[in-house]
XYZ file of C-alpha atoms in Angstrom:
704
model
C 68.417 -5.804 139.114
C 66.114 -7.846 141.343
C 67.948 -10.858 140.462
C 71.023 -9.699 142.409
C 69.055 -9.123 145.552
C 70.113 -11.605 148.199
C 67.433 -12.348 150.637
C 68.241 -11.957 154.352
C 66.187 -14.825 155.384
C 65.770 -17.734 152.905
C 62.711 -20.062 153.179
C 63.985 -23.561 152.083
C 60.482 -24.507 151.036
C 59.913 -21.609 148.716
C 60.091 -22.518 145.006
C 63.065 -21.229 142.965
C 62.728 -17.798 141.496
C 60.199 -16.566 144.180
C 60.747 -13.907 146.764
C 61.222 -15.335 150.313
C 58.195 -14.930 152.680
C 58.584 -12.646 155.641
C 59.082 -14.286 158.904
C 55.916 -14.213 161.158
C 58.135 -13.421 164.216
C 59.418 -10.328 162.475
C 55.970 -9.156 161.425
C 54.788 -9.200 165.025
C 57.819 -7.760 166.586
C 58.173 -4.753 164.297
C 55.021 -2.814 165.549
C 55.905 -3.575 169.117
C 59.414 -2.231 168.699
C 58.100 0.900 167.032
C 55.720 1.501 169.945
C 58.578 1.051 172.483
C 60.640 3.518 170.631
C 57.794 5.924 170.466
C 57.056 5.743 174.176
C 60.749 6.108 175.002
C 60.959 9.148 172.861
C 57.864 10.736 174.402
C 59.209 10.063 177.907
C 62.562 11.683 176.991
C 60.776 14.644 175.461
C 58.582 15.163 178.492
C 61.651 14.985 180.701
C 63.417 17.551 178.671
C 60.293 19.844 178.591
C 59.722 19.516 182.342
C 63.358 19.965 183.255
C 64.045 23.053 185.308
C 66.729 24.233 182.939
C 64.167 24.139 179.939
C 61.672 26.050 182.002
C 64.269 28.489 182.968
C 65.443 29.034 179.323
C 61.809 29.373 178.185
C 61.155 32.106 180.857
C 64.412 33.882 179.896
C 63.387 33.907 176.121
C 59.863 35.008 177.059
C 60.952 37.637 179.574
C 63.389 39.362 177.214
C 61.017 39.127 174.297
C 58.346 40.792 176.450
C 60.762 43.526 177.358
C 61.107 44.426 173.638
C 57.282 44.196 173.073
C 56.641 46.256 176.271
C 59.208 48.820 175.495
C 57.794 49.231 172.059
C 54.307 49.863 173.713
C 55.785 52.299 176.024
C 57.650 54.258 173.395
C 54.557 54.266 171.117
C 52.423 55.596 174.013
C 54.985 58.276 174.773
C 55.107 59.347 171.148
C 51.383 59.412 171.003
C 51.158 61.410 174.233
C 53.686 63.926 172.843
C 51.902 64.369 169.480
C 48.326 64.454 170.857
C 46.456 65.869 173.817
C 45.857 62.481 175.408
C 48.029 63.248 178.380
C 46.146 66.440 179.159
C 42.846 64.563 178.738
C 43.860 61.783 181.168
C 44.779 64.354 183.743
C 41.555 66.170 183.159
C 39.593 62.937 183.758
C 41.685 62.114 186.877
C 40.984 65.580 188.320
C 37.310 65.189 187.554
C 37.184 61.693 189.157
C 38.861 63.133 192.351
C 36.317 66.030 192.430
C 39.106 68.634 192.047
C 37.324 70.987 189.751
C 39.891 73.887 190.031
C 42.620 71.361 188.806
C 40.388 70.120 186.094
C 39.799 73.607 184.774
C 43.541 74.269 184.740
C 44.085 71.064 182.736
C 41.456 72.054 180.315
C 43.203 75.417 179.707
C 46.395 73.692 179.068
C 44.782 71.286 176.647
C 43.175 74.334 174.686
C 46.664 76.010 174.600
C 48.308 72.826 173.374
C 45.767 72.415 170.592
C 46.114 76.019 169.555
C 49.981 75.730 169.346
C 49.661 72.475 167.356
C 47.356 74.146 164.914
C 49.899 77.008 164.400
C 52.745 74.440 163.810
C 50.704 72.652 161.215
C 49.855 75.831 159.403
C 53.606 76.733 159.367
C 54.319 73.320 157.897
C 52.142 74.036 154.923
C 54.062 77.134 154.055
C 57.412 75.529 154.834
C 58.299 74.336 151.315
C 57.756 77.680 149.594
C 59.774 79.376 152.418
C 62.425 76.826 152.111
C 62.678 77.356 148.451
C 62.874 81.069 148.768
C 65.565 80.783 151.576
C 67.561 78.231 149.536
C 67.639 80.575 146.410
C 68.653 83.590 148.524
C 71.014 81.619 150.588
C 72.639 79.992 147.411
C 73.045 83.319 145.684
C 74.594 84.927 148.704
C 77.002 82.053 149.246
C 78.205 81.931 145.611
C 78.705 85.617 145.697
C 80.542 85.497 148.858
C 82.841 82.726 147.559
C 83.517 84.610 144.354
C 84.411 87.754 146.279
C 86.750 85.766 148.452
C 88.253 84.275 145.216
C 88.795 87.751 143.655
C 90.606 88.874 146.761
C 92.773 85.755 146.755
C 93.601 86.333 143.028
C 94.597 89.956 143.471
C 96.665 89.090 146.553
C 98.497 86.059 144.913
C 98.375 87.589 141.344
C 96.943 84.396 140.053
C 93.625 84.508 138.214
C 92.912 80.743 139.059
C 92.369 81.585 142.700
C 89.151 83.217 141.835
C 87.427 79.768 141.819
C 89.609 78.285 144.587
C 87.122 78.864 147.406
C 84.243 77.148 145.377
C 86.603 74.313 144.502
C 87.336 73.762 148.212
C 83.613 73.645 149.116
C 82.998 71.133 146.307
C 85.903 69.006 147.623
C 84.477 69.131 151.181
C 81.018 68.026 149.914
C 82.749 65.107 148.184
C 84.515 63.911 151.336
C 81.207 64.115 153.159
C 79.525 61.914 150.610
C 82.360 59.493 150.679
C 82.274 59.154 154.379
C 78.557 58.745 154.411
C 78.897 55.985 151.803
C 81.432 54.087 154.067
C 79.305 54.462 157.283
C 76.005 53.774 155.689
C 76.374 50.089 155.367
C 77.221 49.399 158.947
C 74.646 51.863 160.087
C 72.004 50.074 158.148
C 73.044 46.782 159.758
C 73.541 47.994 163.306
C 70.605 50.499 163.509
C 67.753 48.034 163.870
C 69.739 46.116 166.530
C 70.410 49.358 168.451
C 66.810 50.264 168.199
C 65.760 46.870 169.568
C 68.320 47.331 172.327
C 66.935 50.737 173.300
C 63.328 49.320 173.295
C 64.598 46.322 175.550
C 66.134 48.815 177.907
C 62.872 50.746 178.214
C 60.852 47.561 178.763
C 63.245 46.231 181.291
C 63.265 49.542 183.249
C 59.305 49.608 183.192
C 59.184 45.909 184.007
C 56.774 45.019 181.270
C 57.429 41.271 181.351
C 54.589 39.227 183.141
C 55.237 37.791 186.665
C 55.495 34.241 185.377
C 58.520 34.998 183.268
C 60.451 36.470 186.219
C 63.028 34.402 188.061
C 61.782 32.739 191.291
C 63.479 35.100 193.595
C 62.037 38.125 191.850
C 58.590 36.705 191.874
C 58.719 35.872 195.636
C 57.587 39.273 196.939
C 55.996 38.054 200.194
C 56.670 40.662 202.885
C 57.964 43.304 200.479
C 57.733 46.961 201.583
C 54.526 48.644 200.757
C 54.983 51.280 197.990
C 52.458 53.481 196.177
C 52.820 51.455 193.026
C 52.159 48.127 194.908
C 49.047 49.701 196.568
C 47.648 50.999 193.297
C 48.400 47.669 191.546
C 46.670 45.825 194.257
C 43.587 47.982 193.955
C 43.561 47.765 190.219
C 43.591 43.978 190.285
C 40.668 43.734 192.836
C 38.269 42.924 190.040
C 36.115 46.050 190.376
C 35.673 47.190 186.752
C 34.981 50.919 187.370
C 38.002 51.169 189.705
C 40.297 49.471 187.156
C 39.120 51.646 184.249
C 39.481 54.872 186.364
C 43.042 53.882 187.327
C 43.946 53.314 183.672
C 42.546 56.793 182.608
C 44.282 58.645 185.274
C 47.345 60.641 184.156
C 49.472 59.520 187.114
C 48.120 55.886 186.968
C 46.172 56.094 190.191
C 48.859 57.778 192.405
C 46.486 60.716 193.052
C 44.136 58.353 194.944
C 46.687 57.724 197.621
C 47.496 59.809 200.696
C 50.735 59.667 202.342
C 51.938 56.178 203.499
C 52.600 56.441 207.207
C 54.369 54.159 209.572
C 51.824 52.893 212.098
C 53.105 50.520 214.660
C 54.130 47.049 213.089
C 52.796 48.161 209.709
C 51.860 51.099 207.528
C 48.624 53.047 207.025
C 47.366 54.863 203.892
C 44.134 56.552 202.989
C 42.694 55.802 199.528
C 40.254 58.170 197.942
C 38.066 56.132 195.539
C 36.987 57.517 192.173
C 33.362 58.129 191.334
C 31.487 55.063 190.812
C 33.289 52.887 193.314
C 31.846 52.322 196.771
C 33.742 51.593 199.945
C 31.525 48.545 200.500
C 32.980 46.987 197.322
C 36.528 47.395 198.621
C 35.603 46.002 202.094
C 33.930 43.052 200.551
C 37.240 42.066 198.788
C 39.563 42.139 201.763
C 41.057 38.660 201.166
C 41.918 39.451 197.508
C 43.327 42.828 198.414
C 45.571 41.280 201.061
C 46.702 38.630 198.613
C 47.443 41.266 195.928
C 49.546 43.148 198.599
C 51.419 39.776 199.356
C 50.036 39.553 202.836
C 47.620 37.174 204.699
C 44.090 38.336 205.155
C 44.470 38.908 208.877
C 47.362 41.325 208.097
C 45.187 43.888 206.224
C 42.508 45.943 207.932
C 40.053 48.093 206.092
C 38.230 50.946 207.891
C 36.341 54.084 206.964
C 37.734 57.535 208.025
C 35.717 60.771 208.146
C 36.432 61.735 204.522
C 33.714 60.692 202.088
C 34.482 57.899 199.519
C 37.752 57.006 201.346
C 39.006 53.802 202.783
C 41.847 53.435 205.274
C 44.182 50.659 204.871
C 46.340 49.245 207.578
C 48.932 46.842 206.302
C 50.962 44.840 208.858
C 54.599 43.884 208.153
C 54.588 40.323 207.138
C 54.383 38.043 210.216
C 54.405 40.832 212.689
C 50.912 40.089 214.030
C 52.056 36.545 214.986
C 54.691 38.008 217.440
C 53.642 38.275 220.995
C 53.353 41.765 222.631
C 55.022 42.558 226.023
C 53.837 41.783 229.438
C 50.984 43.742 231.172
C 51.979 46.795 233.268
C 49.957 45.177 236.007
C 52.652 42.545 236.212
C 55.743 44.687 235.743
C 54.792 47.554 237.956
C 54.073 46.403 241.539
C 53.195 49.878 242.659
C 50.418 50.502 240.122
C 47.109 51.591 241.499
C 43.794 52.291 239.912
C 41.088 54.888 239.949
C 37.613 53.850 238.810
C 36.450 57.331 237.919
C 39.447 58.875 236.167
C 41.743 56.048 235.355
C 41.984 53.626 232.498
C 42.936 50.055 232.426
C 46.384 49.281 230.635
C 44.832 46.457 228.462
C 47.119 46.066 225.519
C 48.215 47.546 222.219
C 46.431 48.569 219.215
C 47.577 47.616 215.741
C 49.753 50.733 215.413
C 51.731 49.676 218.415
C 50.274 52.374 220.662
C 49.119 51.505 224.283
C 45.385 50.738 224.476
C 43.754 51.800 227.752
C 39.995 51.261 228.526
C 37.828 53.330 230.939
C 35.342 51.406 232.975
C 33.770 54.349 234.600
C 29.876 54.004 234.422
C 29.988 51.673 231.476
C 28.360 48.350 231.316
C 30.474 45.824 229.373
C 29.858 42.821 227.237
C 32.670 40.570 225.909
C 31.932 37.574 223.625
C 33.750 35.191 221.359
C 34.219 31.756 220.440
C 35.317 29.167 223.104
C 38.978 29.156 224.105
C 39.975 32.557 222.571
C 40.908 34.331 225.734
C 37.612 35.917 226.772
C 37.937 35.187 230.500
C 41.699 36.249 230.564
C 40.724 39.559 228.819
C 37.773 40.184 231.191
C 39.754 39.150 234.267
C 42.662 41.571 233.261
C 40.129 44.433 233.528
C 38.798 43.318 236.794
C 42.293 42.892 238.206
C 43.210 46.483 237.363
C 39.882 47.686 238.918
C 40.587 45.798 242.105
C 43.660 48.002 242.615
C 41.057 50.685 243.582
C 40.168 49.774 247.070
C 36.720 51.508 246.904
C 35.365 49.054 244.325
C 33.130 46.129 245.559
C 32.964 42.938 243.437
C 30.219 40.420 243.172
C 31.381 37.613 240.804
C 29.574 34.561 239.304
C 31.787 32.214 237.275
C 29.342 29.867 235.688
C 32.241 27.840 234.253
C 33.584 27.016 237.614
C 37.121 25.891 236.752
C 39.021 28.278 239.040
C 39.617 31.109 236.696
C 38.228 33.539 239.176
C 39.472 31.739 242.411
C 41.989 34.604 243.136
C 38.985 36.845 243.999
C 38.229 34.744 246.956
C 38.760 37.201 249.852
C 38.448 40.096 247.478
C 34.874 39.839 246.298
C 32.017 39.939 248.569
C 30.216 37.171 246.504
C 32.078 34.506 244.553
C 29.960 31.800 242.805
C 31.815 29.115 240.838
C 29.990 26.419 239.031
C 27.909 25.517 236.000
C 24.850 23.935 237.541
C 21.319 25.136 237.801
C 21.919 25.790 241.447
C 24.776 28.057 240.606
C 22.643 29.819 238.072
C 20.005 30.351 240.607
C 22.632 31.783 243.028
C 24.029 34.115 240.259
C 20.510 35.312 239.465
C 19.918 36.114 243.197
C 23.279 37.853 243.137
C 22.238 40.088 240.238
C 18.776 40.717 241.823
C 20.583 41.780 245.035
C 22.522 44.345 242.922
C 19.214 45.514 241.595
C 17.984 45.881 245.195
C 21.119 47.912 246.123
C 20.677 50.044 242.971
C 17.093 50.931 243.902
C 18.231 51.884 247.401
C 20.806 54.152 246.073
C 18.387 55.846 243.622
C 16.093 56.498 246.591
C 18.947 58.191 248.523
C 18.960 62.028 248.885
C 20.372 63.898 245.925
C 24.154 64.443 246.113
C 24.817 61.097 248.002
C 28.029 59.544 246.947
C 28.386 55.746 246.431
C 31.124 53.432 246.168
C 31.384 51.437 242.884
C 29.550 48.084 242.711
C 30.791 45.954 239.967
C 29.108 42.686 239.156
C 30.732 40.129 236.841
C 28.976 37.163 235.254
C 31.343 34.974 233.307
C 29.653 32.437 230.863
C 26.475 34.381 231.155
C 25.014 32.315 228.324
C 24.621 29.477 230.982
C 22.156 31.824 232.843
C 20.098 32.659 229.792
C 19.800 28.985 228.739
C 18.933 27.704 232.316
C 15.652 25.731 232.401
C 15.156 26.131 236.160
C 11.809 27.556 237.316
C 11.397 29.090 240.826
C 8.615 28.518 243.357
C 6.747 31.521 241.914
C 6.737 29.790 238.483
C 9.085 32.277 236.949
C 11.914 30.898 234.973
C 15.568 31.753 235.748
C 16.697 31.683 232.198
C 15.143 32.828 228.811
C 14.486 36.429 227.594
C 10.821 36.889 228.516
C 9.370 39.407 230.788
C 9.043 36.864 233.471
C 12.651 35.583 233.225
C 14.438 36.528 236.435
C 18.028 36.811 235.328
C 17.088 38.674 232.106
C 14.891 41.222 233.925
C 17.531 41.809 236.563
C 20.139 42.523 233.979
C 17.704 44.778 232.071
C 16.984 46.886 235.230
C 20.789 47.371 235.935
C 21.369 48.363 232.254
C 18.528 50.874 232.520
C 19.524 52.727 235.699
C 22.633 51.201 237.189
C 25.260 53.416 235.748
C 23.806 56.580 237.341
C 24.567 55.153 240.881
C 27.723 53.428 239.989
C 26.198 49.918 239.850
C 27.952 48.275 236.900
C 27.506 44.948 235.340
C 30.108 43.142 233.118
C 29.245 39.950 231.357
C 31.234 37.407 229.365
C 29.562 35.052 226.915
C 30.671 32.709 224.082
C 29.321 31.866 220.578
C 26.456 34.386 220.715
C 22.987 33.829 219.393
C 19.604 35.471 219.909
C 18.816 32.629 222.448
C 21.855 32.886 224.709
C 22.474 36.610 224.254
C 19.156 38.573 223.959
C 19.073 41.715 221.769
C 18.153 43.937 224.651
C 21.099 42.734 226.832
C 23.474 43.208 223.907
C 22.385 46.677 223.228
C 22.367 47.771 226.923
C 26.165 47.430 227.121
C 28.072 50.641 226.652
C 31.362 48.752 225.993
C 30.986 45.903 223.428
C 34.035 43.685 222.950
C 34.458 40.677 220.524
C 37.086 38.132 220.083
C 37.155 35.779 217.059
C 33.712 34.825 215.895
C 32.475 32.451 213.219
C 30.093 34.572 211.124
C 29.303 38.224 210.264
C 25.929 37.936 211.811
C 27.622 37.021 215.213
C 29.810 39.970 214.787
C 26.790 42.294 214.313
C 25.288 40.700 217.535
C 28.616 41.371 219.452
C 29.413 44.844 218.218
C 26.348 46.232 216.503
C 25.680 47.071 212.875
C 27.360 50.397 213.003
C 30.718 48.944 214.012
C 30.627 46.156 211.451
C 29.539 48.517 208.734
C 32.474 50.770 209.594
C 34.967 47.894 209.146
C 34.884 45.877 212.432
C 35.485 42.204 211.537
C 35.934 39.957 214.455
C 34.677 37.152 212.253
C 37.803 37.480 210.205
C 40.107 37.014 213.158
C 41.780 33.521 212.997
C 40.367 31.096 215.661
C 43.094 29.662 217.734
C 45.767 31.967 216.249
C 44.513 35.380 217.216
C 43.798 34.487 220.949
C 43.464 37.624 223.067
C 42.908 39.950 220.034
C 39.768 41.851 220.484
C 37.646 44.413 218.590
C 36.401 47.157 220.769
C 33.351 49.419 220.174
C 33.170 51.913 223.004
C 33.661 55.614 223.906
C 35.912 54.360 226.749
C 38.850 53.820 224.461
C 40.616 56.117 222.119
C 39.444 55.372 218.551
C 40.878 57.026 215.551
C 38.549 59.800 214.184
C 35.877 58.465 211.767
C 36.211 54.739 212.858
C 33.493 52.924 214.886
C 35.838 50.479 216.412
C 39.433 49.518 217.095
C 41.373 46.257 217.192
C 43.481 45.569 220.466
C 45.935 42.849 221.163
C 45.513 42.437 224.911
C 48.190 41.471 227.389
C 47.808 37.929 228.666
C 47.996 37.536 232.576
C 48.234 33.902 233.575
C 46.631 32.458 236.654
C 49.770 32.796 238.895
C 50.350 36.414 237.870
C 46.629 37.124 238.472
C 46.894 35.631 241.939
C 49.884 38.002 242.768
C 47.934 40.985 241.522
C 44.948 39.906 243.524
C 47.135 39.603 246.719
C 48.284 43.254 246.266
C 44.600 44.287 245.970
C 43.668 42.244 249.103
C 46.492 43.985 250.984
C 44.622 47.316 250.258
C 41.401 46.127 251.804
C 40.394 44.612 255.176
C 37.410 42.856 256.685
C 36.008 41.439 253.367
C 34.056 38.061 253.891
C 33.460 36.183 250.642
C 30.329 34.075 250.144
C 32.011 31.294 248.253
C 29.533 28.640 247.529
C 25.870 27.870 246.757
C 23.618 27.372 249.797
C 22.192 23.917 249.140
C 20.201 23.853 252.492
C 20.228 20.840 254.769
C 21.564 17.603 253.219
C 19.119 15.462 251.379
C 18.438 11.815 251.931
C 16.190 10.749 248.930
C 15.718 7.183 250.158
C 14.648 8.183 253.664
C 12.306 10.726 252.024
C 10.800 8.101 249.817
C 10.069 5.907 252.834
C 8.588 8.923 254.563
C 6.119 9.672 251.858
C 5.060 6.078 251.532
C 3.638 6.326 254.967
C 1.687 3.206 256.096
C 0.857 2.085 252.451
C 2.233 -1.214 251.477
C 2.913 -0.089 247.936
C 2.349 3.227 246.046
C 2.259 4.100 242.406
C 5.416 5.647 241.277
C 3.484 8.720 239.934
C 2.019 9.186 243.352
C 5.479 8.939 245.007
C 6.793 11.634 242.838
C 3.781 13.950 243.642
C 4.234 13.259 247.387
C 8.004 13.958 247.068
C 7.318 17.280 245.332
C 4.955 18.305 248.102
C 7.583 17.329 250.703
C 10.373 19.477 249.120
C 9.436 21.262 245.979
C 12.916 22.682 245.464
C 14.673 19.367 245.715
C 12.098 17.112 244.090
C 9.885 19.483 242.063
C 11.539 18.540 238.780
C 12.052 14.876 239.397
C 10.885 12.334 236.867
C 10.562 8.526 236.903
C 14.219 8.275 235.760
C 15.426 10.218 238.809
C 13.342 8.021 241.108
C 14.635 4.809 239.512
C 18.264 6.084 239.705
C 17.975 6.473 243.476
C 16.369 2.986 243.968
C 18.535 0.995 241.605
C 20.856 -1.554 243.130
C 19.148 -1.148 246.478
C 16.707 -4.104 246.332
C 13.762 -1.553 246.365
C 13.479 -1.056 242.631
C 10.096 -0.246 241.166
C 8.106 -3.289 240.108
C 4.741 -4.049 238.442
C 1.567 -4.700 240.193
C -1.690 -5.203 238.237
C 0.195 -3.822 235.199
C 1.275 -0.585 236.886
C 4.781 0.443 238.265
C 4.791 0.693 242.149
C 7.118 0.950 244.976
C 6.901 -1.358 248.004
C 7.265 0.126 251.469
C 8.811 -2.986 252.997
C 11.523 -3.053 250.387
C 12.501 0.596 250.857
C 12.597 0.166 254.588
C 14.872 -2.915 254.243
C 17.140 -1.126 251.848
C 17.429 1.876 254.177
C 18.219 -0.377 257.124
C 20.821 -2.527 255.171
C 22.736 0.305 253.441
C 26.395 0.601 254.522
C 26.239 4.224 255.806
C 23.692 6.881 256.147
C 25.436 9.213 253.674
C 25.424 6.941 250.688
C 22.004 7.990 249.578
C 22.858 11.694 249.843
C 25.912 11.002 247.816
C 23.882 9.261 245.184
C 21.677 12.303 244.920
């Protein structure tokens, strides 16, 4: 047979009768071709598997398969519940977890009655065969006797003896037809029955949504912004990752619905109280705010967790998706040109709380502290309160803006003192302003009892600049710091201690609080504590206090840059829901132009106010001339001695000068310090020549 094989490739050099050798080219190309085919097949398979149609088909098959499996599980559970007392036991445990002992006792009684009835049914089943046999014997005898009696009557009537058995024959024929019909129907029933059962299980599973999320179509899995329902809230709590909570929800007969209070519409969201089961603390739920928000298909900033008065209860406020990113309306101060204020009885219309209700803040005899990160709307929020208060013509303002970019310029002509600037000189002036308020406070305290005083409100914006100021006064007392010798700190403390009693009020704004730029005694001396977005929880505790943060206040969870103007307030001057220690407010924004118009209305209500608008620097300095003066008749003087003589001449201007300051003034004048015998000196002739040759007398002062 091998002789008839014709080789495809013939080697002319191979001897006759031998098989032709394989071509070297074919041997090298065959493995490469197989590799190329394999790679192409793998790529095609990957493309098919990764195709959206394939994924959709796989999800479809998995979804409907899980409907059948889930329906089977649901029906098995229903059957088990119907045959056993597990349902009563679940309801009993749920009542015990909720602390409802009367309901627990009622469910225990129902379980006892169910078990007793089940016992009676089982005992009846044991006697059922004997009773059935007796009933069958008696029933058969009676039936046969009745049919025979009927046949006898028919035979007598028809005069035909065969009619005696006619009724029995008819019954036998009917039984035969029933058997015949059953035989015909049994075959299709056996075939269709399992499919109908699967269809019923599929329907139950589909109704109960037993398929996992990944198998659902994309439009069904995208539930962002979906309305909040009890099942969504319970599911979100169950999936928080708190084992006792998950176990308690599974064991509850109503699957956790008993934990929820009514879901109430609350502004641009909904509010619901959740009573936690035993073994679950409110702190555990508060610590999982982000996960809870994600389970509810919301962003973290759209879910707020607070603690109401009821024990073991958390209050969830869930915003409509995207609602907090929408701006609120303009301030009533802008829209109502006839609005006036009353320091004692009125409240400033400041913004809206999360429920959409107007949020108004009383400033009567309450020191105020507002803090937050930079560029979050702190100055605008504080200025809005001051603008409302300015509409009460009895209020006197003394303002120090230690940022000095014009945010408070509209109070020029409205405040008796207006300091604007970030330098040490401005801090010194601000300190003297606060000390002046202390003097006025002490004068009022010493007045006869019953004396009425007009409100005096001091505002220090960017107060952290004052606390961090390194300047030291002539009495060697520092202006900044938080020691007992620190002038600004002690003045603030004195006002906090006694000022409110005589209507001397201090309002401070700071940023990025720390123990250094916002001392503890100053923080705790404020009656109204307000915070915008902060970086950490420790800063939130500095701003609002431990009680507010432990009660759910979370300014550190506000979004920097996105939640500008949103503040968390801890104060008795604003309406806070019962049981809560703070409230979140979205403040109205009043821009600089609108603020100027409101200030003009306030100025029209007053007359004769003269504003101290700048820091008194004293007579203009001429450092170069002063250097020449302290040199005296000496040809050259050591630089260290020159600095000492300048400090003696004018301690306020030159007391903190160093060699660098001295060199800065003398640079490029031709009188620069030089070395003599290895030490730096200043020559008198050089300074005199530089003073004579300078273009104008004001240049040295400008250099300083």
